[in-house]
Short mmCIF file of C-alpha atoms in Angstrom, two decimals:
data_model
loop_
_atom_site.label_atom_id
_atom_site.label_comp_id
_atom_site.label_asym_id
_atom_site.label_seq_id
_atom_site.Cartn_x
_atom_site.Cartn_y
_atom_site.Cartn_z
CA MET A 230 0.00 0.00 0.00
CA LYS A 231 1.29 3.45 -0.91
CA GLN A 232 -0.17 6.57 0.69
CA VAL A 233 0.28 9.57 -1.64
CA ILE A 234 0.71 12.84 0.28
CA SER A 235 -1.06 15.84 -1.23
CA ARG A 236 1.28 18.81 -1.40
CA ASN A 237 2.39 21.91 -3.24
CA ILE A 238 5.27 21.11 -5.59
CA GLN A 239 7.95 23.40 -6.92
CA ASP A 240 8.87 24.14 -10.53
CA GLN A 241 11.55 21.64 -11.56
CA VAL A 242 13.12 19.50 -14.27
CA VAL A 243 12.94 15.70 -14.09
CA ASN A 244 15.23 13.12 -15.72
CA ILE A 245 13.27 10.09 -16.91
CA PRO A 246 14.93 6.68 -17.51
CA GLY A 247 15.24 5.19 -20.99
CA SER A 248 12.24 4.37 -23.17
CA LYS A 249 10.80 0.90 -22.62
CA SER A 250 9.67 0.66 -26.24
CA ILE A 251 13.05 1.67 -27.63
CA SER A 252 14.95 -0.48 -25.12
CA HIS A 253 13.09 -3.61 -26.30
CA ARG A 254 13.82 -2.81 -29.93
CA MET A 255 17.47 -1.84 -29.37
CA LEU A 256 18.17 -5.08 -27.50
CA ILE A 257 16.48 -7.19 -30.16
CA CYS A 258 18.24 -5.48 -33.08
CA SER A 259 21.62 -5.74 -31.35
CA ALA A 260 20.97 -9.45 -30.71
CA LEU A 261 20.11 -9.90 -34.39
CA ALA A 262 23.44 -8.35 -35.40
CA ASP A 263 26.60 -10.32 -35.97
CA GLY A 264 29.12 -8.67 -33.65
CA ILE A 265 29.21 -6.61 -30.46
CA SER A 266 26.99 -3.59 -29.77
CA GLU A 267 27.18 -1.18 -26.84
CA ILE A 268 23.77 0.16 -25.81
CA TYR A 269 23.47 3.11 -23.40
CA ASN A 270 20.55 4.16 -21.17
CA VAL A 271 18.63 0.89 -21.57
CA LEU A 272 15.70 0.84 -19.16
CA ASP A 273 16.28 -1.45 -16.19
CA SER A 274 12.80 -2.90 -15.57
CA GLN A 275 10.95 -6.21 -15.32
CA ASP A 276 9.77 -6.18 -18.94
CA ILE A 277 13.21 -5.39 -20.33
CA SER A 278 14.73 -8.09 -18.12
CA LEU A 279 12.34 -10.62 -19.67
CA THR A 280 13.35 -9.60 -23.19
CA ARG A 281 17.02 -9.73 -22.22
CA LYS A 282 16.74 -13.23 -20.71
CA THR A 283 14.89 -14.53 -23.76
CA LEU A 284 17.51 -13.18 -26.14
CA GLU A 285 20.16 -14.86 -23.99
CA CYS A 286 18.23 -18.14 -24.31
CA MET A 287 18.34 -17.61 -28.07
CA GLY A 288 22.11 -17.20 -28.07
CA ALA A 289 22.89 -13.54 -27.39
CA GLN A 290 25.53 -12.70 -24.81
CA ILE A 291 24.57 -9.62 -22.78
CA GLU A 292 26.88 -8.06 -20.21
CA THR A 293 26.30 -5.01 -18.01
CA ARG A 294 29.31 -2.68 -18.03
CA GLN A 295 30.47 -0.47 -15.15
CA ASN A 296 28.96 2.58 -16.88
CA SER A 297 25.57 0.75 -16.92
CA ALA A 298 25.78 0.26 -20.69
CA LEU A 299 24.90 -3.17 -22.04
CA LEU A 300 27.42 -5.01 -24.20
CA VAL A 301 25.48 -7.28 -26.57
CA THR A 302 27.09 -10.00 -28.67
CA GLY A 303 24.53 -10.93 -31.29
CA PHE A 304 23.67 -14.25 -32.91
CA GLY A 305 23.49 -12.91 -36.46
CA GLY A 306 19.84 -13.69 -37.06
CA ARG A 307 20.23 -17.40 -36.28
CA PRO A 308 18.86 -18.07 -32.79
CA LYS A 309 20.05 -21.25 -31.11
CA PRO A 310 17.66 -23.95 -29.84
CA TRP A 311 16.06 -23.62 -26.42
CA PRO A 312 13.92 -26.62 -25.42
CA GLU A 313 12.27 -25.26 -22.27
CA PRO A 314 9.24 -22.90 -22.19
CA ILE A 315 10.30 -19.25 -21.98
CA TYR A 316 8.35 -17.20 -19.42
CA LEU A 317 7.50 -13.62 -20.37
CA GLY A 318 5.32 -12.54 -17.45
CA ASN A 319 2.73 -9.99 -18.61
CA SER A 320 5.00 -8.29 -21.11
CA GLY A 321 2.97 -8.12 -24.30
CA THR A 322 5.79 -6.28 -26.07
CA SER A 323 8.28 -9.03 -25.23
CA MET A 324 5.83 -11.75 -26.25
CA ARG A 325 4.92 -10.35 -29.66
CA LEU A 326 8.30 -8.97 -30.71
CA LEU A 327 10.16 -12.12 -29.66
CA ALA A 328 7.62 -14.37 -31.36
CA GLY A 329 8.82 -12.80 -34.60
CA ILE A 330 12.44 -13.54 -33.71
CA ALA A 331 11.52 -17.14 -32.79
CA ALA A 332 10.37 -17.55 -36.40
CA LEU A 333 14.02 -17.26 -37.43
CA GLY A 334 14.96 -20.42 -35.54
CA THR A 335 14.96 -23.97 -36.88
CA THR A 336 13.67 -25.63 -33.70
CA PRO A 337 10.48 -24.92 -31.75
CA TYR A 338 10.24 -22.20 -29.10
CA THR A 339 7.48 -22.17 -26.53
CA LEU A 340 6.61 -18.69 -25.23
CA THR A 341 4.33 -18.37 -22.22
CA GLY A 342 3.46 -15.89 -19.49
CA ASP A 343 1.35 -15.16 -16.45
CA GLU A 344 -2.42 -15.61 -16.22
CA ARG A 345 -3.21 -12.23 -17.82
CA MET A 346 -0.65 -12.73 -20.61
CA CYS A 347 -2.31 -16.03 -21.45
CA GLN A 348 -5.54 -14.09 -22.11
CA ARG A 349 -3.98 -11.54 -24.44
CA PRO A 350 -4.36 -11.83 -28.24
CA MET A 351 -1.66 -13.41 -30.39
CA GLY A 352 -3.79 -14.98 -33.11
CA GLU A 353 -3.24 -12.19 -35.63
CA LEU A 354 0.55 -12.67 -35.54
CA LEU A 355 0.30 -16.46 -35.57
CA ASP A 356 -1.92 -16.33 -38.64
CA ALA A 357 0.43 -13.94 -40.43
CA LEU A 358 3.41 -16.22 -39.72
CA GLY A 359 1.47 -19.22 -40.97
CA ARG A 360 0.89 -17.48 -44.30
CA ILE A 361 4.67 -17.47 -44.91
CA ARG A 362 5.02 -21.14 -43.94
CA ILE A 363 6.19 -20.64 -40.36
CA HIS A 364 4.71 -23.16 -37.95
CA ALA A 365 3.03 -20.99 -35.32
CA ARG A 366 0.21 -22.12 -33.06
CA SER A 367 -1.49 -21.43 -29.78
CA GLN A 368 -1.37 -24.44 -27.46
CA ASN A 369 -4.92 -23.76 -26.29
CA ASN A 370 -6.19 -23.12 -29.85
CA GLU A 371 -7.63 -19.80 -28.68
CA GLY A 372 -5.00 -17.52 -30.21
CA THR A 373 -3.42 -16.71 -26.85
CA PRO A 374 -0.20 -17.89 -25.15
CA PRO A 375 1.36 -20.32 -24.60
CA VAL A 376 2.44 -20.27 -28.25
CA VAL A 377 4.78 -22.61 -30.09
CA ILE A 378 6.74 -21.19 -33.02
CA GLN A 379 9.15 -23.07 -35.27
CA GLY A 380 10.90 -21.48 -38.22
CA GLY A 381 12.93 -23.20 -40.87
CA ASP A 382 11.42 -21.73 -44.02
CA ARG A 383 13.11 -18.40 -44.78
CA ALA A 384 11.57 -17.81 -48.18
CA GLY A 385 9.38 -14.95 -46.93
CA GLY A 386 7.10 -13.34 -49.46
CA ARG A 387 3.75 -11.70 -48.82
CA THR A 388 1.48 -11.99 -45.79
CA LEU A 389 -1.67 -10.44 -44.38
CA LEU A 390 -1.91 -9.04 -40.84
CA ASP A 391 -4.72 -7.65 -38.70
CA CYS A 392 -3.26 -4.72 -36.72
CA SER A 393 -6.50 -3.49 -35.16
CA ARG A 394 -5.55 -4.56 -31.63
CA SER A 395 -1.77 -4.24 -31.56
CA SER A 396 0.94 -2.80 -33.78
CA GLN A 397 3.57 -4.98 -32.09
CA SER A 398 2.82 -7.87 -34.45
CA LEU A 399 3.76 -5.64 -37.38
CA SER A 400 6.98 -4.60 -35.65
CA ALA A 401 7.81 -8.25 -35.03
CA LEU A 402 7.44 -9.13 -38.71
CA LEU A 403 9.43 -6.10 -39.83
CA MET A 404 12.41 -6.87 -37.61
CA ALA A 405 12.53 -10.53 -38.62
CA GLY A 406 11.73 -9.92 -42.29
CA ALA A 407 15.19 -8.67 -43.18
CA PHE A 408 16.48 -12.25 -42.90
CA PHE A 409 13.99 -13.82 -45.30
CA ASP A 410 15.21 -14.56 -48.81
CA GLN A 411 12.42 -12.59 -50.48
CA GLY A 412 11.98 -10.21 -47.57
CA LEU A 413 8.41 -9.50 -46.53
CA VAL A 414 5.52 -7.52 -47.89
CA ILE A 415 2.96 -7.10 -45.11
CA ASP A 416 -0.55 -6.16 -46.14
CA LEU A 417 -2.75 -4.88 -43.32
CA THR A 418 -6.49 -5.41 -43.04
CA GLY A 419 -6.74 -1.73 -42.02
CA PRO A 420 -4.48 1.02 -40.68
CA ALA A 421 -2.42 -0.06 -37.68
CA VAL A 422 -3.32 1.20 -34.22
CA SER A 423 -0.48 2.89 -32.30
CA ARG A 424 1.37 3.70 -35.52
CA PRO A 425 4.04 5.83 -33.80
CA TYR A 426 5.38 2.60 -32.30
CA VAL A 427 5.80 1.15 -35.80
CA ASP A 428 7.69 4.32 -36.76
CA LEU A 429 9.95 3.70 -33.73
CA THR A 430 10.63 0.19 -34.98
CA LEU A 431 11.56 1.44 -38.45
CA ASP A 432 13.85 4.06 -36.92
CA VAL A 433 15.69 1.62 -34.63
CA MET A 434 16.11 -0.85 -37.50
CA LYS A 435 17.60 1.94 -39.62
CA GLN A 436 20.07 2.78 -36.83
CA PHE A 437 21.27 -0.83 -37.15
CA GLY A 438 21.57 -0.59 -40.94
CA VAL A 439 18.33 -2.33 -41.95
CA ASN A 440 15.77 -0.57 -44.13
CA ALA A 441 12.04 -1.14 -44.12
CA PHE A 442 9.34 1.00 -45.68
CA ARG A 443 5.75 2.10 -45.20
CA ILE A 444 4.33 1.81 -48.70
CA SER A 445 0.90 3.00 -47.56
CA ASP A 446 -1.26 3.01 -44.43
CA THR A 447 -2.03 -0.64 -45.12
CA CYS A 448 1.20 -1.97 -46.62
CA TYR A 449 4.78 -2.27 -45.31
CA GLU A 450 7.81 -3.83 -46.95
CA VAL A 451 11.21 -4.98 -45.70
CA PRO A 452 13.67 -6.19 -48.37
CA GLY A 453 15.36 -9.51 -47.70
CA GLY A 454 19.04 -10.36 -47.47
CA GLN A 455 19.89 -7.51 -45.11
CA THR A 456 22.09 -7.70 -42.03
CA TYR A 457 21.99 -5.77 -38.77
CA THR A 458 25.17 -3.77 -38.11
CA CYS A 459 26.57 -3.68 -34.59
CA GLY A 460 27.78 -0.45 -32.99
CA LYS A 461 27.16 2.07 -30.20
CA ARG A 462 23.58 3.20 -29.66
CA SER A 463 21.68 5.16 -27.01
CA VAL A 464 18.08 4.98 -25.76
CA GLU A 465 16.21 8.27 -25.32
CA PRO A 466 14.00 8.94 -22.26
CA ASP A 467 10.60 7.25 -22.01
CA LEU A 468 7.93 9.77 -22.97
CA SER A 469 5.10 7.48 -21.87
CA ASN A 470 6.55 7.80 -18.38
CA ALA A 471 7.23 11.51 -18.81
CA GLY A 472 3.46 11.98 -19.03
CA TYR A 473 2.89 11.35 -15.32
CA PHE A 474 5.17 14.26 -14.47
CA TRP A 475 3.61 16.55 -17.06
CA ALA A 476 0.23 15.56 -15.60
CA ALA A 477 1.57 16.54 -12.16
CA GLY A 478 2.30 19.99 -13.55
CA ALA A 479 -1.15 20.16 -15.15
CA VAL A 480 -3.11 19.38 -11.96
CA THR A 481 -0.95 21.36 -9.50
CA GLY A 482 -0.01 24.43 -11.54
CA ALA A 483 3.71 23.73 -11.16
CA ASP A 484 6.07 24.08 -14.12
CA ILE A 485 7.39 20.54 -14.65
CA GLY A 486 10.01 19.92 -17.33
CA VAL A 487 11.37 16.63 -18.66
CA ASP A 488 14.97 16.73 -19.88
CA ASN A 489 16.76 15.21 -22.88
CA ILE A 490 13.81 15.23 -25.32
CA GLY A 491 15.11 15.85 -28.82
CA THR A 492 12.97 17.74 -31.28
CA ALA A 493 13.14 14.78 -33.67
CA SER A 494 11.82 12.20 -31.17
CA LEU A 495 9.47 9.69 -32.80
CA GLN A 496 7.83 8.64 -29.55
CA GLY A 497 4.14 9.24 -30.02
CA ASP A 498 3.55 9.96 -26.34
CA VAL A 499 5.18 13.37 -26.67
CA LYS A 500 1.64 14.28 -27.74
CA GLN A 501 0.59 14.10 -24.08
CA ALA A 502 2.14 17.50 -23.49
CA TYR A 503 0.04 19.02 -26.27
CA ILE A 504 -3.15 17.35 -25.04
CA PHE A 505 -2.52 19.08 -21.71
CA GLU A 506 -2.00 22.29 -23.67
CA LYS A 507 -5.45 21.85 -25.24
CA MET A 508 -6.81 21.46 -21.71
CA GLY A 509 -5.40 24.86 -20.75
CA CYS A 510 -1.79 24.25 -19.75
CA THR A 511 1.21 26.19 -20.97
CA VAL A 512 3.77 24.11 -22.89
CA ASN A 513 7.28 25.41 -23.50
CA ARG A 514 10.45 23.93 -24.94
CA ASP A 515 13.79 25.14 -23.53
CA GLY A 516 16.49 23.34 -25.49
CA LEU A 517 16.04 19.65 -24.67
CA VAL A 518 13.60 20.36 -21.82
CA LEU A 519 9.86 20.12 -22.57
CA ARG A 520 7.77 21.84 -19.88
CA VAL A 521 4.09 21.66 -18.90
CA LYS A 522 2.57 24.17 -16.47
CA GLY A 523 -1.04 24.18 -15.30
CA GLY A 524 -3.17 27.29 -14.58
CA PRO A 525 -3.83 30.02 -13.76
CA MET A 526 -7.25 29.33 -15.33
CA PRO A 527 -8.95 25.98 -14.55
CA LEU A 528 -8.33 23.10 -16.93
CA HIS A 529 -11.18 22.33 -19.30
CA GLY A 530 -12.42 19.16 -20.97
CA VAL A 531 -11.38 18.20 -24.51
CA ASP A 532 -12.29 15.66 -27.19
CA VAL A 533 -9.22 13.68 -28.19
CA ASP A 534 -8.52 10.65 -30.38
CA MET A 535 -5.83 8.60 -28.61
CA SER A 536 -5.65 5.59 -30.92
CA ASP A 537 -1.95 6.29 -31.52
CA THR A 538 -1.06 6.95 -27.86
CA PRO A 539 -2.81 4.29 -25.77
CA ASP A 540 -0.25 4.25 -22.95
CA ALA A 541 -0.98 7.94 -22.29
CA VAL A 542 -4.71 7.45 -21.71
CA PRO A 543 -4.66 6.83 -17.93
CA ALA A 544 -2.64 10.00 -17.21
CA VAL A 545 -4.88 12.13 -19.43
CA ALA A 546 -8.03 10.60 -17.92
CA VAL A 547 -6.91 11.28 -14.34
CA THR A 548 -6.01 14.86 -15.28
CA ALA A 549 -9.49 15.24 -16.77
CA ALA A 550 -10.97 14.59 -13.33
CA PHE A 551 -9.68 18.04 -12.32
CA ALA A 552 -10.99 19.85 -15.41
CA THR A 553 -14.28 21.64 -15.95
CA GLY A 554 -16.65 19.97 -18.39
CA THR A 555 -16.33 16.57 -20.01
CA THR A 556 -13.29 15.00 -21.64
CA ARG A 557 -14.04 12.39 -24.31
CA ILE A 558 -11.22 9.99 -25.25
CA THR A 559 -11.97 7.96 -28.37
CA ASN A 560 -10.66 5.10 -30.55
CA ILE A 561 -9.09 3.26 -27.62
CA GLY A 562 -10.75 -0.16 -27.86
CA HIS A 563 -7.30 -1.80 -27.90
CA LEU A 564 -6.85 -0.70 -24.25
CA ARG A 565 -9.13 -3.54 -23.23
CA VAL A 566 -6.41 -6.12 -24.05
CA LYS A 567 -3.48 -4.44 -22.29
CA GLU A 568 -2.03 -5.46 -18.91
CA CYS A 569 -5.61 -5.09 -17.72
CA ASP A 570 -8.79 -3.72 -19.28
CA ARG A 571 -7.58 -0.14 -18.94
CA ILE A 572 -10.85 1.46 -19.98
CA ASP A 573 -12.75 -0.33 -17.23
CA ALA A 574 -9.91 0.08 -14.70
CA VAL A 575 -9.63 3.84 -15.18
CA CYS A 576 -13.39 4.42 -15.11
CA SER A 577 -13.98 2.22 -12.06
CA GLN A 578 -11.28 3.93 -10.01
CA LEU A 579 -12.38 7.45 -11.03
CA THR A 580 -15.89 6.49 -9.96
CA LYS A 581 -14.50 5.51 -6.55
CA MET A 582 -13.16 9.07 -6.31
CA GLY A 583 -16.58 10.57 -6.96
CA ILE A 584 -15.92 11.42 -10.60
CA LYS A 585 -18.46 10.61 -13.32
CA ALA A 586 -16.77 8.26 -15.78
CA VAL A 587 -18.74 6.67 -18.61
CA GLN A 588 -17.28 3.98 -20.85
CA GLY A 589 -18.12 2.40 -24.18
CA PRO A 590 -16.47 -0.29 -26.30
CA ASP A 591 -13.76 2.09 -27.53
CA PHE A 592 -14.16 5.34 -25.58
CA MET A 593 -14.43 6.91 -22.16
CA GLU A 594 -15.97 10.18 -20.98
CA ILE A 595 -14.76 11.85 -17.79
CA THR A 596 -16.68 14.75 -16.30
CA GLY A 597 -14.46 16.78 -14.00
CA GLY A 598 -15.50 17.63 -10.49
CA THR A 599 -14.18 17.49 -6.93
CA PRO A 600 -12.39 14.15 -6.48
CA HIS A 601 -12.08 12.64 -3.02
CA GLY A 602 -9.70 10.12 -1.52
CA ALA A 603 -9.99 6.41 -2.30
CA LEU A 604 -8.09 3.15 -2.24
CA ILE A 605 -6.99 2.69 -5.86
CA GLU A 606 -6.91 -0.85 -7.19
CA THR A 607 -4.12 -1.15 -9.76
CA PHE A 608 -5.10 -4.50 -11.34
CA ASN A 609 -1.33 -5.17 -11.31
CA ASP A 610 -1.01 -2.53 -14.05
CA HIS A 611 1.90 -0.10 -13.78
CA ARG A 612 0.13 2.64 -15.71
CA ILE A 613 -2.92 2.62 -13.44
CA ALA A 614 -0.68 3.00 -10.37
CA MET A 615 1.36 5.87 -11.81
CA ALA A 616 -1.60 7.77 -13.24
CA PHE A 617 -3.62 7.73 -10.03
CA ALA A 618 -0.58 8.77 -8.02
CA VAL A 619 -0.93 12.12 -9.79
CA ALA A 620 -4.40 12.58 -8.28
CA GLY A 621 -2.86 12.20 -4.83
CA LEU A 622 -0.93 15.44 -5.28
CA ARG A 623 -4.25 17.32 -5.13
CA VAL A 624 -6.49 15.00 -3.12
CA ASP A 625 -6.00 13.75 0.44
CA GLY A 626 -6.51 10.06 1.08
CA ILE A 627 -5.30 8.51 -2.19
CA LYS A 628 -3.83 5.10 -1.45
CA ILE A 629 -2.29 2.96 -4.20
CA GLU A 630 -2.69 -0.79 -3.83
CA ASN A 631 0.25 -2.93 -5.04
CA PRO A 632 2.59 0.02 -5.72
CA VAL A 633 5.46 -2.30 -6.71
CA CYS A 634 3.71 -3.02 -10.03
CA VAL A 635 5.53 0.06 -11.41
CA GLU A 636 8.68 -2.07 -11.59
CA LYS A 637 7.33 -3.44 -14.87
CA SER A 638 8.34 -0.26 -16.68
CA PHE A 639 9.62 2.38 -14.22
CA PRO A 640 11.31 0.95 -11.10
CA THR A 641 12.45 4.39 -9.90
CA PHE A 642 9.01 6.00 -10.30
CA TRP A 643 8.20 6.37 -6.61
CA GLN A 644 11.65 7.75 -5.85
CA LEU A 645 11.26 10.47 -8.50
CA PHE A 646 7.60 11.09 -7.73
CA ASP A 647 8.13 11.46 -3.97
CA ALA A 648 10.92 13.95 -4.67
CA LEU A 649 8.54 16.34 -6.49
#
């Protein structure tokens, strides 16, 4: 149990650890390379540890240096056999991205996870792999983990993928596709949700010397016969996690900056700052520092499509509880298959706080008011815990159940948050 103490906070600049999304992709691309890569500012969290351990099972050698950089000796796109089931907790990113890498092996890999992970959808990726003659199946025949994947056929070619619930399946195919003889052309049944994460994948691949292309909103191509080039790389700060600190500025009126954000960042969750601006905050950039300051006028409700930034929804929704009017967040149906059903989780906990929160299949509406204290159930979801911590800065009596769940993506969150 974590009691959040309401308080006035000072203007300040926060340093956020490395991006979880980029850390996954950097580790995978360095493992796919033939040679040694040095990766700086990799996030040290549960999810990244699961990806790291799986890549080591597949043949990568990963060593932590004294300067906290990771030294990765890759397996050149040819993962070695691993006969035992590989446990991936509730890391959907690890599960989907590494399923693509498992398709490069010649022996079967079994990927499994915790109870929630074994309810999360994988069928779209399994079907797409099957269309290019990769043996990929769900052990329970329900399209969810445990999954068994065995490669062997590297012809590649053309496949069809449904990206309506997760873009990670597309990223998985793109990263693996460079090793197929014919490469891959991936037709989508419709535009991918969370497309900024696909752009991140393309960017990290390019940093490692592999090119892939968005032909259209519903077609991607990666030429075959390419190789990943080892080298020194660095992970930029996690802008999903930056959002909780920008939200703190929004609800308290403090000027909160996050450092080391380049103007060319492809992380979609930088949009959080500009959603807060629409709600009435002031947003300023000072070099590499992006600042959000609430007030002096009250925040107001907005209508916002967050299909591309699903991880930012809880922070925006909690902020909306302190705004006048109603905030409508749309095109977020894919949040129902995250670490928990995030639409239901957010609305149920806001309701506990006395805030009107209405949900539909792919939207939520939050009408701001005067929140009161409550015991917040996190559903073992890191983003629920961190988002509702923000409410505790303004409201007495906010208690966060299972606060250690933040270790999934942001182990130092409470240390940084308590220092505000």
